[in-house]
Tab-separated table of C-alpha atoms in Angstrom:
chain	number	residue	atom	x	y	z
A	1	MET	CA	-28.062	10.362	9.784
A	2	TYR	CA	-24.249	8.239	9.319
A	3	PHE	CA	-22.729	4.685	9.821
A	4	ILE	CA	-19.154	4.646	9.344
A	5	GLY	CA	-17.997	0.964	8.720
A	6	ILE	CA	-14.526	0.950	9.613
A	7	ASP	CA	-12.674	-2.457	7.780
A	8	ILE	CA	-8.782	-3.641	8.940
A	9	GLY	CA	-7.566	-5.996	6.402
A	10	THR	CA	-4.543	-7.330	5.011
A	11	THR	CA	-3.806	-5.351	2.533
A	12	SER	CA	-5.630	-2.008	3.498
A	13	VAL	CA	-8.632	-0.067	5.628
A	14	LYS	CA	-11.852	0.072	4.202
A	15	ILE	CA	-13.941	2.828	5.199
A	16	ILE	CA	-17.256	3.439	4.056
A	17	ALA	CA	-20.424	5.452	5.229
A	18	THR	CA	-23.754	4.263	5.451
A	19	ASP	CA	-27.091	6.569	5.266
A	20	GLU	CA	-30.430	4.929	7.257
A	21	ASN	CA	-31.453	3.117	3.709
A	22	GLY	CA	-28.239	1.399	3.647
A	23	ASN	CA	-26.962	3.366	0.359
A	24	ILE	CA	-23.629	3.984	0.410
A	25	VAL	CA	-22.796	6.874	0.698
A	26	LYS	CA	-19.071	7.517	0.708
A	27	SER	CA	-15.662	4.336	0.701
A	28	ILE	CA	-11.942	4.904	1.096
A	29	SER	CA	-9.449	2.613	0.814
A	30	LYS	CA	-5.859	3.174	2.555
A	31	GLU	CA	-3.110	0.473	1.523
A	32	TYR	CA	-0.768	-0.314	4.310
A	33	PRO	CA	3.247	-2.461	4.621
A	34	LEU	CA	2.981	-6.013	5.277
A	35	SER	CA	5.868	-7.938	5.921
A	36	PHE	CA	8.098	-10.437	5.391
A	37	PRO	CA	11.436	-10.519	7.337
A	38	LYS	CA	11.020	-14.295	7.050
A	39	PRO	CA	9.826	-17.424	5.914
A	40	LEU	CA	6.334	-18.443	7.076
A	41	TRP	CA	6.604	-14.713	8.745
A	42	SER	CA	3.756	-12.966	8.702
A	43	GLN	CA	4.315	-9.096	10.235
A	44	GLN	CA	2.734	-5.237	10.132
A	45	ASN	CA	3.120	-2.473	12.013
A	46	PRO	CA	-0.668	-1.402	14.244
A	47	GLU	CA	0.474	1.802	13.754
A	48	ASP	CA	-0.201	1.721	10.058
A	49	TRP	CA	-3.644	0.451	10.399
A	50	TRP	CA	-4.096	3.495	12.613
A	51	ARG	CA	-2.220	6.553	10.820
A	52	GLN	CA	-4.230	5.883	7.275
A	53	SER	CA	-7.654	5.241	8.980
A	54	ILE	CA	-7.464	8.057	10.488
A	55	SER	CA	-6.460	9.351	6.699
A	56	GLY	CA	-9.287	7.205	5.210
A	57	PHE	CA	-11.450	9.011	8.320
A	58	LYS	CA	-11.078	12.277	7.643
A	59	GLU	CA	-11.360	11.541	3.481
A	60	LEU	CA	-14.745	9.762	4.286
A	61	LEU	CA	-16.264	12.877	5.772
A	62	ASP	CA	-14.663	15.752	3.451
A	63	GLY	CA	-17.741	16.404	2.177
A	64	LEU	CA	-20.217	15.013	3.911
A	65	ASP	CA	-22.781	16.566	7.151
A	66	LYS	CA	-19.737	15.494	10.082
A	67	SER	CA	-22.784	15.790	12.342
A	68	GLU	CA	-24.796	12.875	10.703
A	69	VAL	CA	-22.139	10.359	11.680
A	70	LYS	CA	-24.095	8.791	14.670
A	71	ALA	CA	-22.039	5.533	14.382
A	72	VAL	CA	-18.416	3.898	14.211
A	73	SER	CA	-18.261	-0.232	13.439
A	74	PHE	CA	-15.165	-1.942	12.621
A	75	SER	CA	-14.384	-5.223	10.517
A	76	GLY	CA	-11.087	-6.842	11.380
A	77	GLN	CA	-8.595	-9.143	10.141
A	78	MET	CA	-8.462	-12.381	12.427
A	79	HIS	CA	-5.783	-14.114	14.681
A	80	GLY	CA	-3.649	-11.012	14.869
A	81	MET	CA	-1.132	-10.886	17.584
A	82	VAL	CA	-1.119	-7.001	18.912
A	83	THR	CA	0.493	-6.533	21.971
A	84	LEU	CA	1.110	-3.321	23.526
A	85	ASP	CA	3.308	-2.361	26.717
A	86	GLU	CA	2.393	-0.339	30.577
A	87	ASN	CA	2.194	2.444	28.667
A	88	ASP	CA	-0.452	1.322	25.576
A	89	GLN	CA	2.714	2.140	23.022
A	90	VAL	CA	3.628	-1.670	20.689
A	91	VAL	CA	5.795	-4.076	21.709
A	92	ARG	CA	6.155	-5.748	18.417
A	93	PRO	CA	5.398	-5.187	15.511
A	94	ALA	CA	1.711	-7.660	15.228
A	95	ILE	CA	2.174	-11.565	14.165
A	96	LEU	CA	-0.571	-12.135	11.495
A	97	TRP	CA	-3.183	-14.419	10.438
A	98	ASN	CA	-1.153	-16.038	7.360
A	99	ASP	CA	1.605	-16.104	9.169
A	100	GLN	CA	3.025	-19.733	9.645
A	101	ARG	CA	5.682	-19.628	12.225
A	102	THR	CA	4.142	-21.699	15.395
A	103	GLU	CA	3.736	-26.026	13.547
A	104	LYS	CA	5.908	-27.001	17.404
A	105	GLU	CA	3.040	-24.713	19.255
A	106	CYS	CA	0.282	-25.900	17.252
A	107	GLU	CA	2.567	-29.954	17.263
A	108	TYR	CA	2.252	-28.803	21.332
A	109	LEU	CA	-1.764	-27.421	21.880
A	110	ASN	CA	-3.170	-30.807	19.779
A	111	LYS	CA	-0.704	-33.545	20.594
A	112	GLU	CA	0.810	-32.599	24.092
A	113	ILE	CA	-1.112	-31.579	25.193
A	114	GLY	CA	-4.274	-33.426	22.768
A	115	ARG	CA	-6.510	-31.946	20.380
A	116	ASP	CA	-9.701	-33.058	22.526
A	117	LYS	CA	-9.160	-31.123	25.251
A	118	VAL	CA	-8.703	-27.874	23.256
A	119	SER	CA	-11.496	-28.930	21.723
A	120	GLU	CA	-13.846	-28.849	24.709
A	121	TRP	CA	-12.092	-25.348	26.390
A	122	THR	CA	-12.697	-23.945	22.999
A	123	GLY	CA	-14.649	-25.429	20.789
A	124	ASN	CA	-11.540	-25.847	17.897
A	125	ILE	CA	-7.901	-27.818	17.085
A	126	ALA	CA	-4.473	-25.289	16.907
A	127	ILE	CA	-3.527	-24.165	14.034
A	128	THR	CA	-0.185	-21.281	13.140
A	129	GLY	CA	-2.724	-19.054	11.696
A	130	PHE	CA	-4.489	-18.845	15.856
A	131	THR	CA	-3.898	-16.264	18.539
A	132	ALA	CA	-2.851	-18.922	21.223
A	133	PRO	CA	-0.023	-20.701	19.633
A	134	LYS	CA	0.908	-16.938	18.966
A	135	VAL	CA	1.685	-16.360	22.595
A	136	LEU	CA	2.797	-19.765	23.098
A	137	TRP	CA	5.786	-18.786	20.508
A	138	LEU	CA	6.341	-15.441	21.571
A	139	LYS	CA	6.763	-16.352	25.431
A	140	GLU	CA	8.936	-18.886	23.821
A	141	ASN	CA	11.202	-17.246	21.645
A	142	GLU	CA	10.740	-13.471	22.682
A	143	PRO	CA	10.491	-13.817	26.471
A	144	GLU	CA	11.009	-9.356	27.570
A	145	ASN	CA	8.264	-8.710	24.796
A	146	PHE	CA	6.104	-11.359	26.278
A	147	ALA	CA	7.219	-9.738	29.815
A	148	ALA	CA	6.587	-6.421	28.675
A	149	ALA	CA	3.308	-7.536	27.288
A	150	LYS	CA	0.578	-5.954	29.248
A	151	LYS	CA	-2.031	-6.227	26.964
A	152	ILE	CA	-2.744	-8.538	24.056
A	153	MET	CA	-5.513	-8.002	21.531
A	154	LEU	CA	-6.975	-6.947	18.265
A	155	PRO	CA	-6.334	-6.129	14.807
A	156	LYS	CA	-9.913	-4.150	15.405
A	157	ASP	CA	-9.417	-3.876	18.773
A	158	TYR	CA	-6.173	-1.758	18.163
A	159	ILE	CA	-8.332	1.105	16.454
A	160	ALA	CA	-11.588	0.948	18.872
A	161	TYR	CA	-9.550	0.517	21.436
A	162	LYS	CA	-7.416	4.118	20.032
A	163	MET	CA	-10.334	5.222	18.653
A	164	SER	CA	-12.849	5.274	22.194
A	165	GLY	CA	-9.314	4.322	25.488
A	166	VAL	CA	-12.388	1.630	25.648
A	167	PHE	CA	-10.405	-1.708	26.464
A	168	ALA	CA	-12.644	-4.436	24.236
A	169	THR	CA	-13.005	-6.916	22.079
A	170	ASP	CA	-16.045	-9.233	20.814
A	171	MET	CA	-17.284	-13.139	20.454
A	172	SER	CA	-16.532	-13.207	16.916
A	173	ASP	CA	-13.362	-12.620	15.853
A	174	ALA	CA	-11.798	-13.778	20.268
A	175	SER	CA	-13.237	-17.272	19.235
A	176	GLY	CA	-10.226	-17.097	17.004
A	177	THR	CA	-7.251	-16.685	19.409
A	178	LEU	CA	-8.032	-20.373	20.712
A	179	TYR	CA	-8.857	-18.742	24.042
A	180	LEU	CA	-12.158	-17.717	23.934
A	181	ASP	CA	-14.654	-20.445	25.151
A	182	VAL	CA	-17.222	-20.912	21.984
A	183	LYS	CA	-20.364	-22.483	23.239
A	184	ASN	CA	-19.797	-20.390	26.801
A	185	ARG	CA	-18.480	-16.875	24.935
A	186	LYS	CA	-15.590	-16.408	27.625
A	187	TRP	CA	-11.872	-16.468	28.129
A	188	SER	CA	-10.893	-20.383	28.699
A	189	PRO	CA	-9.502	-20.574	32.187
A	190	GLU	CA	-7.542	-23.406	30.971
A	191	MET	CA	-6.298	-21.893	28.314
A	192	LEU	CA	-5.229	-19.700	29.977
A	193	ALA	CA	-3.732	-21.138	32.630
A	194	LEU	CA	-1.614	-22.831	29.357
A	195	LEU	CA	-0.333	-19.636	27.901
A	196	GLY	CA	0.139	-18.347	31.007
A	197	ILE	CA	-1.488	-14.635	30.469
A	198	SER	CA	-4.367	-14.013	32.712
A	199	GLU	CA	-7.926	-11.992	31.988
A	200	GLU	CA	-6.528	-8.741	32.911
A	201	GLN	CA	-4.007	-9.288	30.025
A	202	LEU	CA	-7.325	-9.354	27.978
A	203	PRO	CA	-10.108	-6.457	26.292
A	204	SER	CA	-13.209	-7.205	28.377
A	205	LEU	CA	-15.715	-9.304	26.200
A	206	TYR	CA	-18.977	-7.582	23.958
A	207	GLU	CA	-21.439	-8.923	21.916
A	208	SER	CA	-20.586	-7.575	17.978
A	209	TYR	CA	-23.992	-5.206	17.551
A	210	GLU	CA	-23.245	-3.735	21.416
A	211	VAL	CA	-22.010	-0.238	22.247
A	212	ILE	CA	-18.339	0.101	24.407
A	213	GLY	CA	-18.093	3.890	24.646
A	214	ASN	CA	-17.989	7.004	22.324
A	215	ILE	CA	-15.306	8.394	20.640
A	216	LYS	CA	-12.139	9.942	22.580
A	217	PRO	CA	-13.160	14.271	22.875
A	218	GLU	CA	-9.667	14.851	21.395
A	219	LEU	CA	-10.106	12.034	18.749
A	220	ALA	CA	-13.290	14.037	17.838
A	221	LYS	CA	-12.352	17.024	17.737
A	222	GLU	CA	-9.678	16.450	15.346
A	223	LEU	CA	-12.080	14.894	13.050
A	224	GLY	CA	-14.904	18.095	13.384
A	225	LEU	CA	-17.149	14.818	14.993
A	226	ASN	CA	-19.897	15.262	18.186
A	227	GLU	CA	-18.756	13.693	21.238
A	228	ASP	CA	-21.778	11.999	21.188
A	229	VAL	CA	-20.975	9.182	18.030
A	230	LYS	CA	-21.052	5.760	18.705
A	231	ILE	CA	-18.728	3.196	19.138
A	232	VAL	CA	-19.746	0.311	18.525
A	233	ILE	CA	-17.371	-2.751	18.702
A	234	GLY	CA	-17.440	-5.116	15.627
A	235	GLY	CA	-16.713	-8.239	14.948
A	236	GLY	CA	-13.928	-10.559	13.139
A	237	ASP	CA	-14.348	-9.729	8.774
A	238	GLN	CA	-15.780	-13.444	8.164
A	239	ALA	CA	-18.615	-12.785	10.906
A	240	VAL	CA	-18.617	-9.120	9.680
A	241	ALA	CA	-19.040	-9.791	6.090
A	242	ALA	CA	-21.603	-12.428	6.049
A	243	VAL	CA	-23.399	-10.031	8.029
A	244	GLY	CA	-22.436	-7.623	5.346
A	245	GLY	CA	-23.477	-9.954	2.995
A	246	GLY	CA	-27.359	-10.378	5.226
A	247	VAL	CA	-26.395	-14.118	6.659
A	248	VAL	CA	-27.754	-13.952	10.249
A	249	GLY	CA	-30.417	-17.014	9.820
A	250	ALA	CA	-29.729	-19.958	10.914
A	251	GLY	CA	-28.744	-22.626	7.791
A	252	SER	CA	-27.752	-19.843	5.394
A	253	CYS	CA	-24.508	-20.181	3.284
A	254	SER	CA	-21.691	-17.401	1.798
A	255	LEU	CA	-18.638	-17.441	0.321
A	256	SER	CA	-16.077	-15.096	0.558
A	257	LEU	CA	-13.670	-14.805	-2.415
A	258	GLY	CA	-10.559	-12.698	-0.632
A	259	THR	CA	-7.695	-12.964	-0.579
A	260	SER	CA	-8.268	-15.697	2.037
A	261	GLY	CA	-11.767	-18.390	-0.208
A	262	VAL	CA	-13.852	-18.703	3.377
A	263	VAL	CA	-17.583	-20.520	2.693
A	264	PHE	CA	-19.539	-19.556	5.814
A	265	THR	CA	-22.932	-21.083	7.349
A	266	SER	CA	-24.569	-19.083	10.119
A	267	ASN	CA	-26.189	-21.265	13.762
A	268	GLU	CA	-28.290	-20.397	15.953
A	269	GLU	CA	-27.301	-23.520	18.231
A	270	PHE	CA	-23.285	-23.911	18.333
A	271	PHE	CA	-22.044	-27.202	16.576
A	272	VAL	CA	-17.993	-29.130	15.896
A	273	ASP	CA	-17.603	-31.359	13.823
A	274	GLU	CA	-16.494	-34.518	14.750
A	275	ASN	CA	-12.718	-34.005	13.337
A	276	ASN	CA	-12.225	-30.372	13.561
A	277	GLY	CA	-12.048	-29.651	10.062
A	278	LEU	CA	-14.025	-26.776	10.675
A	279	HIS	CA	-14.439	-23.507	13.358
A	280	SER	CA	-16.885	-22.875	15.405
A	281	PHE	CA	-16.707	-19.673	15.920
A	282	CYS	CA	-19.355	-16.773	17.543
A	283	HIS	CA	-21.550	-15.635	15.196
A	284	ALA	CA	-21.253	-11.436	14.549
A	285	ASN	CA	-25.238	-11.366	15.797
A	286	GLY	CA	-25.302	-13.070	18.584
A	287	LYS	CA	-25.789	-16.501	17.246
A	288	TYR	CA	-23.265	-18.821	16.199
A	289	HIS	CA	-21.425	-20.107	12.997
A	290	LEU	CA	-19.282	-22.625	10.406
A	291	MET	CA	-15.922	-21.518	8.197
A	292	GLY	CA	-14.035	-23.528	6.424
A	293	VAL	CA	-10.793	-21.444	5.099
A	294	THR	CA	-8.653	-21.662	2.178
A	295	LEU	CA	-5.637	-18.974	2.492
A	296	ALA	CA	-4.787	-17.840	-0.526
A	297	ALA	CA	-7.776	-17.329	-2.889
A	298	ALA	CA	-7.939	-14.838	-5.625
A	299	ALA	CA	-4.079	-14.461	-3.333
A	300	SER	CA	-3.854	-17.612	-6.239
A	301	LEU	CA	-4.763	-16.249	-9.117
A	302	LYS	CA	-3.702	-12.210	-7.801
A	303	TRP	CA	-0.220	-15.077	-7.110
A	304	TRP	CA	-0.863	-16.527	-10.617
A	305	VAL	CA	-0.478	-13.761	-12.775
A	306	GLU	CA	0.854	-10.721	-11.187
A	307	GLU	CA	3.986	-13.092	-10.088
A	308	VAL	CA	4.178	-15.613	-12.540
A	309	ASN	CA	3.442	-13.959	-16.334
A	310	LYS	CA	3.876	-10.135	-14.765
A	311	SER	CA	0.978	-8.591	-16.342
A	312	GLU	CA	-1.906	-6.663	-14.224
A	313	ASP	CA	-4.311	-7.771	-17.309
A	314	PHE	CA	-6.495	-9.726	-14.429
A	315	ASP	CA	-9.401	-9.271	-17.288
A	316	GLY	CA	-7.716	-10.229	-20.106
A	317	LEU	CA	-5.734	-13.717	-19.108
A	318	LEU	CA	-9.475	-13.793	-17.238
A	319	LYS	CA	-11.117	-13.378	-20.848
A	320	GLU	CA	-8.132	-15.756	-22.238
A	321	ALA	CA	-9.693	-18.622	-19.805
A	322	GLU	CA	-12.561	-18.730	-20.609
A	323	GLU	CA	-11.906	-21.020	-23.783
A	324	ALA	CA	-10.567	-23.225	-22.354
A	325	GLN	CA	-12.389	-26.520	-21.173
A	326	ILE	CA	-12.758	-28.037	-18.660
A	327	ASP	CA	-9.984	-30.492	-18.465
A	328	ASP	CA	-9.388	-33.340	-16.012
A	329	SER	CA	-5.963	-33.298	-16.805
A	330	LEU	CA	-4.642	-30.250	-14.863
A	331	PHE	CA	-4.733	-29.910	-11.511
A	332	TYR	CA	-3.729	-26.351	-9.342
A	333	LEU	CA	-3.954	-27.426	-5.524
A	334	PRO	CA	-3.989	-23.517	-4.002
A	335	TYR	CA	-1.727	-24.354	-1.289
A	336	LEU	CA	0.880	-21.816	-1.741
A	337	MET	CA	0.927	-20.401	1.593
A	338	GLY	CA	0.374	-23.833	3.993
A	339	GLU	CA	-3.900	-24.819	4.067
A	340	ARG	CA	-6.156	-24.890	7.186
A	341	THR	CA	-9.696	-26.932	5.826
A	342	PRO	CA	-9.463	-30.060	5.817
A	343	HIS	CA	-5.276	-30.370	6.360
A	344	ASN	CA	-4.913	-28.235	8.459
A	345	ASP	CA	-0.853	-28.433	7.772
A	346	PRO	CA	1.341	-25.297	7.129
A	347	ASN	CA	4.131	-27.563	4.812
A	348	CYS	CA	1.638	-28.080	2.292
A	349	ARG	CA	2.407	-26.630	-1.781
A	350	GLY	CA	0.660	-25.500	-4.439
A	351	THR	CA	1.278	-27.083	-7.405
A	352	PHE	CA	0.515	-27.566	-10.640
A	353	ILE	CA	0.024	-31.376	-11.718
A	354	GLY	CA	-0.941	-32.940	-14.830
A	355	ILE	CA	0.891	-30.256	-17.540
A	356	ASN	CA	1.235	-31.124	-21.037
A	357	MET	CA	2.227	-29.878	-24.211
A	358	THR	CA	-0.948	-29.584	-25.483
A	359	HIS	CA	-1.059	-26.409	-22.289
A	360	GLU	CA	-1.466	-23.228	-22.595
A	361	ARG	CA	-1.676	-20.289	-20.263
A	362	LYS	CA	-5.408	-19.836	-21.322
A	363	HIS	CA	-5.513	-23.875	-19.380
A	364	MET	CA	-3.785	-23.257	-16.809
A	365	THR	CA	-5.594	-19.566	-15.348
A	366	ARG	CA	-8.617	-22.449	-15.374
A	367	ALA	CA	-6.589	-25.012	-13.386
A	368	VAL	CA	-6.308	-22.109	-11.078
A	369	LEU	CA	-9.913	-20.375	-10.838
A	370	GLU	CA	-10.439	-24.331	-10.120
A	371	GLY	CA	-8.240	-25.591	-7.654
A	372	VAL	CA	-9.511	-22.536	-5.433
A	373	ALA	CA	-13.108	-23.830	-6.404
A	374	PHE	CA	-11.889	-28.022	-5.390
A	375	SER	CA	-10.338	-26.822	-2.193
A	376	LEU	CA	-13.932	-24.357	-0.987
A	377	ARG	CA	-15.686	-27.334	-2.051
A	378	ASP	CA	-13.364	-29.098	0.562
A	379	THR	CA	-15.378	-26.999	3.064
A	380	PHE	CA	-18.841	-27.938	1.143
A	381	GLU	CA	-18.606	-31.783	1.845
A	382	ILE	CA	-17.856	-31.253	5.413
A	383	MET	CA	-20.786	-29.452	6.286
A	384	LYS	CA	-22.584	-32.200	3.843
A	385	GLU	CA	-21.646	-34.774	6.264
A	386	MET	CA	-22.933	-32.672	9.530
A	387	GLY	CA	-25.968	-33.121	7.926
A	388	ILE	CA	-25.823	-29.420	6.352
A	389	GLU	CA	-27.723	-28.344	3.347
A	390	ILE	CA	-27.029	-26.019	1.696
A	391	THR	CA	-28.908	-24.608	-1.809
A	392	ASP	CA	-27.086	-21.511	-2.614
A	393	ILE	CA	-25.004	-19.032	-1.841
A	394	SER	CA	-24.407	-15.585	-1.881
A	395	ILE	CA	-20.615	-14.334	-2.406
A	396	SER	CA	-18.000	-11.372	-2.117
A	397	GLY	CA	-15.274	-10.724	-2.507
A	398	GLY	CA	-12.369	-9.411	-5.114
A	399	GLY	CA	-12.450	-12.166	-6.866
A	400	ALA	CA	-16.195	-12.548	-7.231
A	401	LYS	CA	-15.471	-9.794	-10.115
A	402	SER	CA	-14.890	-12.506	-12.401
A	403	LYS	CA	-17.812	-14.122	-14.033
A	404	LEU	CA	-15.954	-17.047	-15.211
A	405	TRP	CA	-15.508	-17.910	-11.215
A	406	CYS	CA	-18.911	-17.416	-10.349
A	407	GLU	CA	-19.755	-19.804	-12.915
A	408	ILE	CA	-16.908	-22.667	-11.826
A	409	ILE	CA	-18.035	-22.307	-8.100
A	410	ALA	CA	-21.485	-22.884	-8.825
A	411	ASP	CA	-20.696	-25.269	-11.269
A	412	VAL	CA	-18.475	-26.806	-8.756
A	413	LEU	CA	-20.544	-26.918	-6.762
A	414	ASN	CA	-23.353	-27.579	-7.922
A	415	VAL	CA	-25.312	-24.633	-5.777
A	416	ARG	CA	-27.516	-21.193	-7.036
A	417	VAL	CA	-24.583	-18.813	-6.285
A	418	ASN	CA	-26.343	-14.739	-5.599
A	419	LYS	CA	-25.052	-12.057	-5.630
A	420	LEU	CA	-26.305	-8.876	-3.990
A	421	ASN	CA	-26.529	-4.866	-4.452
A	422	THR	CA	-23.733	-4.602	-2.288
A	423	ASN	CA	-19.716	-6.322	-3.320
A	424	GLU	CA	-18.143	-4.126	-0.071
A	425	GLY	CA	-17.839	-7.099	2.344
A	426	PRO	CA	-17.327	-6.315	5.392
A	427	ALA	CA	-16.925	-2.639	5.494
A	428	TYR	CA	-20.702	-3.237	4.632
A	429	GLY	CA	-21.484	-5.401	7.068
A	430	ALA	CA	-19.222	-3.497	9.912
A	431	ALA	CA	-21.468	0.121	8.959
A	432	ILE	CA	-24.891	-2.604	9.422
A	433	LEU	CA	-23.037	-3.057	13.131
A	434	ALA	CA	-22.743	0.749	13.656
A	435	SER	CA	-26.725	0.968	12.788
A	436	VAL	CA	-28.078	-1.752	15.477
A	437	GLY	CA	-25.893	-0.908	18.128
A	438	PHE	CA	-27.134	3.338	16.955
A	439	GLY	CA	-30.553	1.626	17.716
A	440	LEU	CA	-31.416	1.972	14.165
A	441	PHE	CA	-33.391	-1.453	14.636
A	442	ASN	CA	-33.027	-3.735	17.307
A	443	ARG	CA	-31.437	-6.644	15.799
A	444	VAL	CA	-28.790	-8.000	13.418
A	445	GLU	CA	-31.590	-9.609	11.144
A	446	ASP	CA	-33.644	-6.844	10.618
A	447	ALA	CA	-30.844	-4.397	9.049
A	448	CYS	CA	-30.034	-7.266	7.422
A	449	CYS	CA	-32.948	-7.965	5.697
A	450	LYS	CA	-33.449	-4.158	4.383
A	451	PHE	CA	-30.509	-3.549	2.560
A	452	ILE	CA	-29.295	-6.771	1.060
A	453	LYS	CA	-31.117	-8.557	-1.906
A	454	VAL	CA	-29.993	-11.038	-4.451
A	455	THR	CA	-29.784	-9.151	-7.707
A	456	GLU	CA	-28.514	-11.640	-9.535
A	457	SER	CA	-27.906	-15.367	-9.169
A	458	ILE	CA	-25.775	-17.481	-11.337
A	459	HIS	CA	-27.446	-21.475	-11.353
A	460	PRO	CA	-25.515	-24.193	-11.540
A	461	ASP	CA	-25.190	-26.078	-15.003
A	462	LYS	CA	-26.342	-30.026	-15.134
A	463	GLU	CA	-22.814	-31.375	-17.378
A	464	ASN	CA	-20.895	-29.160	-16.131
A	465	SER	CA	-21.390	-29.951	-12.172
A	466	GLN	CA	-21.600	-33.528	-13.815
A	467	LEU	CA	-17.994	-33.553	-14.771
A	468	TYR	CA	-16.298	-31.536	-12.110
A	469	ASN	CA	-18.555	-33.958	-10.053
A	470	LYS	CA	-14.742	-36.446	-10.866
A	471	LYS	CA	-12.299	-34.323	-11.338
A	472	TYR	CA	-13.606	-33.379	-8.028
A	473	GLU	CA	-12.058	-37.148	-7.088
A	474	LYS	CA	-9.163	-36.693	-8.364
A	475	PHE	CA	-8.319	-33.773	-6.653
A	476	ARG	CA	-8.852	-34.651	-3.240
A	477	LYS	CA	-7.076	-37.904	-4.106
A	478	ILE	CA	-3.562	-35.517	-5.206
A	479	TYR	CA	-2.628	-33.995	-0.458
A	480	PRO	CA	-2.888	-37.339	0.775
A	481	ALA	CA	-0.528	-38.866	-2.312
A	482	THR	CA	1.925	-35.779	-2.068
A	483	LYS	CA	2.050	-34.621	2.028
A	484	GLU	CA	4.790	-36.256	3.013
A	485	LEU	CA	6.984	-35.354	0.059
A	486	PHE	CA	5.606	-31.573	1.009
A	487	LYS	CA	7.144	-31.908	4.873
A	488	GLN	CA	10.300	-32.962	2.638
A	489	LEU	CA	10.685	-29.806	0.811
A	490	ILE	CA	10.514	-28.208	4.035
């Protein structure tokens, strides 16, 4: 038996096939373009996702026994607004999670409507990445497109809709719209009224492991699959990546070092921190989770290597950085695209501070790695304040391939960092959800327990942790000191 996981990422779609024992049989990636038509804007054409998904699916199936494909599930970049007209045609390019154009709309929601009300209705406050501010922006700036939007959905739901014909979403992904009542797992009537949209424009809600239907007969024929292949809705990339990392038990924690950096902890009950510094979302296992986000994690390293140093030699620059000692006079703030946790500030910017004549490239590369780790620690500190004790984390994402970065994170967070037998993250988690939806397992937890194992543990160095504690105390003073200056730079 084969179970397929499709992850609609920011720069590419990744598709994997696993067998009934959780072994990865084959993996395919297909890239698509990302558009930045104006400063702070970030958009994509949903049709590119579909075109590359089908192309990748066909390539994945080549050489496999297609009759053994039992179920398909999905993961996707969260918060993106996809709009379809009455003929199911894309109305406008999807506005993505890292788009920052909605500062005005967030101000309206958080200040005029009020953070307390929005949090009461949804469990969260408005940030520029969420979908609700995008809906308000569309209503104000493109009224014709707003009127034409008969269906409003999230990126992975567009692919699921094209594959199944069922207009559906899941609780985890819907949590990031800011119009889901997360605690009660239903659309918020107060937010829908405020946005001027109806439930008829929104997909039906499912748990991430639930079957929404079968593959369309015409698509099954095109792909050479049986018509009884199940379509399981899947979830938002961070919740599904947590499934792929086995973070489904109470108090378990993961750290994703992808384009963005995410600290994720699983909870049995619904929690909201008093300052709404963390996202309180539904989990893909039917429970809840807390999440903090650094917008430019691996994106910071990619920018430093490719754009600043005009190089593709990541390994070379990271090897240089190994030679640099911890330096508590040089800092990097990873706010290249504004920031979410804990600042919720689209205006803050990336910064090197403390450079002197003794610093070389190796010191600045290390500062980039440390700056991202410090930003992730900001989330850890909020979790500690909530009484959540974390002693170890599972790590995934492209950045996790760097041993140095993993060591820095272990030292900065003073936790054990576990590497797993798979680093496929969301795509693997989607395949697990497909197997649960098909009925191979009764619970997501059961599948994770069978499939996911720790292969390596990196322990914090006591001396380094002490040095980083002192350096972190300086790091956390830089943003407050520069906040007003950032505003003046916009």
